[in-house]
């Protein structure tokens, strides 16, 4: 019964392809996040959604497009993949936008060749 | 753009207390201090948070100085499984931004 689950866990693809990473939380939380952890291990927030509405959008290339079909899901679609997109992507959720206790998924390791 | 400073690494002997310091000299009055840890590329895990009072839970204790410019996370009896990167975060604008953290290595 994983609270925050991401699929796939591993993704290897070629430059220029389009790929998606899915995230689901079964905690009944209102707020969901995407973080990126690069090879230097820095963990940076990318997006935050509250009740399906975008509330944080960091300076992320518009090749990255989050989609929240309902408040339990926040998917990340990446167009025209580049080498620099290789990273581990973490999804997280919290009760609401003011709650700082985030529950993270196990991560999705994306490798772009 | 983290508002905290932590030592890059620390060692601790198994069974001893691990005391992880964090400086946050520019913290504002209504900003909380949060601690997370990340065990070997797993997703980060929430540990504890506080505003001005000391806090304790089943995982750790958090000591915040009176001027709130620094804090210490205490793992009372460190085990090998506590080896991880520990992140101290000052949360502002409902935003959780991670810095470089402290890599804690618990040694037998």
PDB file of C-alpha atoms in Angstrom, chain B:
ATOM      1  CA  UNK B   1      18.647  29.482  -2.887  1.00  0.00           C
ATOM      2  CA  UNK B   2      18.299  27.620   0.410  1.00  0.00           C
ATOM      3  CA  UNK B   3      18.246  29.820   3.498  1.00  0.00           C
ATOM      4  CA  UNK B   4      20.260  27.366   5.576  1.00  0.00           C
ATOM      5  CA  UNK B   5      23.883  26.354   6.051  1.00  0.00           C
ATOM      6  CA  UNK B   6      24.896  22.851   7.108  1.00  0.00           C
ATOM      7  CA  UNK B   7      28.239  21.053   7.326  1.00  0.00           C
ATOM      8  CA  UNK B   8      28.677  18.853   4.265  1.00  0.00           C
ATOM      9  CA  UNK B   9      29.439  15.702   6.236  1.00  0.00           C
ATOM     10  CA  UNK B  10      29.611  14.244   9.726  1.00  0.00           C
ATOM     11  CA  UNK B  11      30.411  10.909  11.288  1.00  0.00           C
ATOM     12  CA  UNK B  12      28.819   9.353  14.335  1.00  0.00           C
ATOM     13  CA  UNK B  13      29.474   6.150  16.235  1.00  0.00           C
ATOM     14  CA  UNK B  14      26.659   3.645  16.356  1.00  0.00           C
ATOM     15  CA  UNK B  15      24.658   3.945  19.562  1.00  0.00           C
ATOM     16  CA  UNK B  16      25.816   7.472  20.237  1.00  0.00           C
ATOM     17  CA  UNK B  17      23.787  10.632  19.782  1.00  0.00           C
ATOM     18  CA  UNK B  18      24.121  12.349  16.429  1.00  0.00           C
ATOM     19  CA  UNK B  19      23.875  16.139  16.643  1.00  0.00           C
ATOM     20  CA  UNK B  20      23.394  17.821  13.295  1.00  0.00           C
ATOM     21  CA  UNK B  21      23.721  21.618  13.272  1.00  0.00           C
ATOM     22  CA  UNK B  22      22.027  24.083  10.968  1.00  0.00           C
ATOM     23  CA  UNK B  23      22.410  27.844  10.623  1.00  0.00           C
ATOM     24  CA  UNK B  24      19.481  29.926   9.416  1.00  0.00           C
ATOM     25  CA  UNK B  25      20.457  33.451  10.405  1.00  0.00           C
ATOM     26  CA  UNK B  26      18.001  35.161   8.022  1.00  0.00           C
ATOM     27  CA  UNK B  27      14.941  33.257   9.226  1.00  0.00           C
ATOM     28  CA  UNK B  28      11.777  35.329   9.610  1.00  0.00           C
ATOM     29  CA  UNK B  29       9.417  35.245  12.555  1.00  0.00           C
ATOM     30  CA  UNK B  30       6.782  33.044  10.970  1.00  0.00           C
ATOM     31  CA  UNK B  31       9.043  30.627   9.118  1.00  0.00           C
ATOM     32  CA  UNK B  32       9.313  27.063  10.326  1.00  0.00           C
ATOM     33  CA  UNK B  33      12.436  24.914  10.396  1.00  0.00           C
ATOM     34  CA  UNK B  34      11.961  21.487   8.846  1.00  0.00           C
ATOM     35  CA  UNK B  35      14.256  18.474   8.792  1.00  0.00           C
ATOM     36  CA  UNK B  36      14.158  15.733   6.205  1.00  0.00           C
ATOM     37  CA  UNK B  37      16.528  12.921   5.401  1.00  0.00           C
ATOM     38  CA  UNK B  38      17.273  10.932   2.267  1.00  0.00           C
ATOM     39  CA  UNK B  39      18.594   7.416   2.585  1.00  0.00           C
ATOM     40  CA  UNK B  40      20.634   6.341  -0.429  1.00  0.00           C
ATOM     41  CA  UNK B  41      18.553   7.763  -3.297  1.00  0.00           C
ATOM     42  CA  UNK B  42      15.214   6.859  -1.760  1.00  0.00           C
ATOM     43  CA  UNK B  43      12.609   9.586  -1.571  1.00  0.00           C
ATOM     44  CA  UNK B  44      13.231  12.151   1.173  1.00  0.00           C
ATOM     45  CA  UNK B  45      11.563  11.401   4.486  1.00  0.00           C
ATOM     46  CA  UNK B  46      10.107  13.974   6.850  1.00  0.00           C
ATOM     47  CA  UNK B  47      11.656  13.906  10.338  1.00  0.00           C
ATOM     48  CA  UNK B  48      10.470  16.850  12.415  1.00  0.00           C
ATOM     49  CA  UNK B  49       9.734  20.564  12.327  1.00  0.00           C
ATOM     50  CA  UNK B  50       9.476  23.487  14.714  1.00  0.00           C
ATOM     51  CA  UNK B  51       8.940  27.218  15.001  1.00  0.00           C
ATOM     52  CA  UNK B  52      10.551  28.356  18.241  1.00  0.00           C
ATOM     53  CA  UNK B  53      10.036  25.677  20.852  1.00  0.00           C
ATOM     54  CA  UNK B  54      12.050  22.495  21.071  1.00  0.00           C
ATOM     55  CA  UNK B  55      10.271  19.518  19.584  1.00  0.00           C
ATOM     56  CA  UNK B  56      10.583  15.773  20.029  1.00  0.00           C
ATOM     57  CA  UNK B  57       9.022  12.834  18.266  1.00  0.00           C
ATOM     58  CA  UNK B  58       9.772   9.140  17.907  1.00  0.00           C
ATOM     59  CA  UNK B  59      12.536   9.815  15.414  1.00  0.00           C
ATOM     60  CA  UNK B  60      14.430  12.803  16.741  1.00  0.00           C
ATOM     61  CA  UNK B  61      14.578  15.971  18.783  1.00  0.00           C
ATOM     62  CA  UNK B  62      14.852  19.479  17.409  1.00  0.00           C
ATOM     63  CA  UNK B  63      16.520  22.191  19.449  1.00  0.00           C
ATOM     64  CA  UNK B  64      16.037  25.755  18.186  1.00  0.00           C
ATOM     65  CA  UNK B  65      18.072  28.571  19.717  1.00  0.00           C
ATOM     66  CA  UNK B  66      16.228  31.416  21.375  1.00  0.00           C
ATOM     67  CA  UNK B  67      17.147  33.852  18.587  1.00  0.00           C
ATOM     68  CA  UNK B  68      16.060  31.193  16.054  1.00  0.00           C
ATOM     69  CA  UNK B  69      19.203  31.683  14.026  1.00  0.00           C
ATOM     70  CA  UNK B  70      20.301  28.095  14.375  1.00  0.00           C
ATOM     71  CA  UNK B  71      18.994  24.682  15.273  1.00  0.00           C
ATOM     72  CA  UNK B  72      20.253  21.180  16.016  1.00  0.00           C
ATOM     73  CA  UNK B  73      18.679  17.892  15.059  1.00  0.00           C
ATOM     74  CA  UNK B  74      19.436  15.168  17.571  1.00  0.00           C
ATOM     75  CA  UNK B  75      19.184  11.465  16.822  1.00  0.00           C
ATOM     76  CA  UNK B  76      19.514  10.111  20.361  1.00  0.00           C
ATOM     77  CA  UNK B  77      20.889   6.648  19.579  1.00  0.00           C
ATOM     78  CA  UNK B  78      22.147   6.534  16.019  1.00  0.00           C
ATOM     79  CA  UNK B  79      22.008   3.228  14.173  1.00  0.00           C
ATOM     80  CA  UNK B  80      23.626   2.186  10.900  1.00  0.00           C
ATOM     81  CA  UNK B  81      20.259   2.702   9.213  1.00  0.00           C
ATOM     82  CA  UNK B  82      20.418   6.396  10.098  1.00  0.00           C
ATOM     83  CA  UNK B  83      23.211   6.873   7.549  1.00  0.00           C
ATOM     84  CA  UNK B  84      21.688   9.387   5.147  1.00  0.00           C
ATOM     85  CA  UNK B  85      21.764  12.961   3.904  1.00  0.00           C
ATOM     86  CA  UNK B  86      19.971  15.226   6.363  1.00  0.00           C
ATOM     87  CA  UNK B  87      18.356  18.402   5.087  1.00  0.00           C
ATOM     88  CA  UNK B  88      17.544  21.409   7.204  1.00  0.00           C
ATOM     89  CA  UNK B  89      14.973  23.628   5.480  1.00  0.00           C
ATOM     90  CA  UNK B  90      13.470  26.980   6.308  1.00  0.00           C
ATOM     91  CA  UNK B  91      10.077  26.941   4.718  1.00  0.00           C
ATOM     92  CA  UNK B  92       8.811  30.154   3.179  1.00  0.00           C
ATOM     93  CA  UNK B  93       5.985  30.956   0.795  1.00  0.00           C
ATOM     94  CA  UNK B  94       4.619  27.449   1.386  1.00  0.00           C
ATOM     95  CA  UNK B  95       7.670  26.216  -0.451  1.00  0.00           C
ATOM     96  CA  UNK B  96      10.018  23.391   0.587  1.00  0.00           C
ATOM     97  CA  UNK B  97      13.446  24.087  -0.917  1.00  0.00           C
ATOM     98  CA  UNK B  98      16.256  21.670  -0.234  1.00  0.00           C
ATOM     99  CA  UNK B  99      19.881  22.679   0.175  1.00  0.00           C
ATOM    100  CA  UNK B 100      22.958  20.472  -0.017  1.00  0.00           C
ATOM    101  CA  UNK B 101      22.351  18.860   3.381  1.00  0.00           C
ATOM    102  CA  UNK B 102      24.723  16.995   5.709  1.00  0.00           C
ATOM    103  CA  UNK B 103      25.833  13.510   4.836  1.00  0.00           C
ATOM    104  CA  UNK B 104      25.752  11.623   8.143  1.00  0.00           C
ATOM    105  CA  UNK B 105      27.673   8.376   8.275  1.00  0.00           C
ATOM    106  CA  UNK B 106      27.019   6.161  11.266  1.00  0.00           C
ATOM    107  CA  UNK B 107      29.962   3.856  11.887  1.00  0.00           C
ATOM    108  CA  UNK B 108      29.989   0.579  13.804  1.00  0.00           C
TER     109      UNK B 108
END
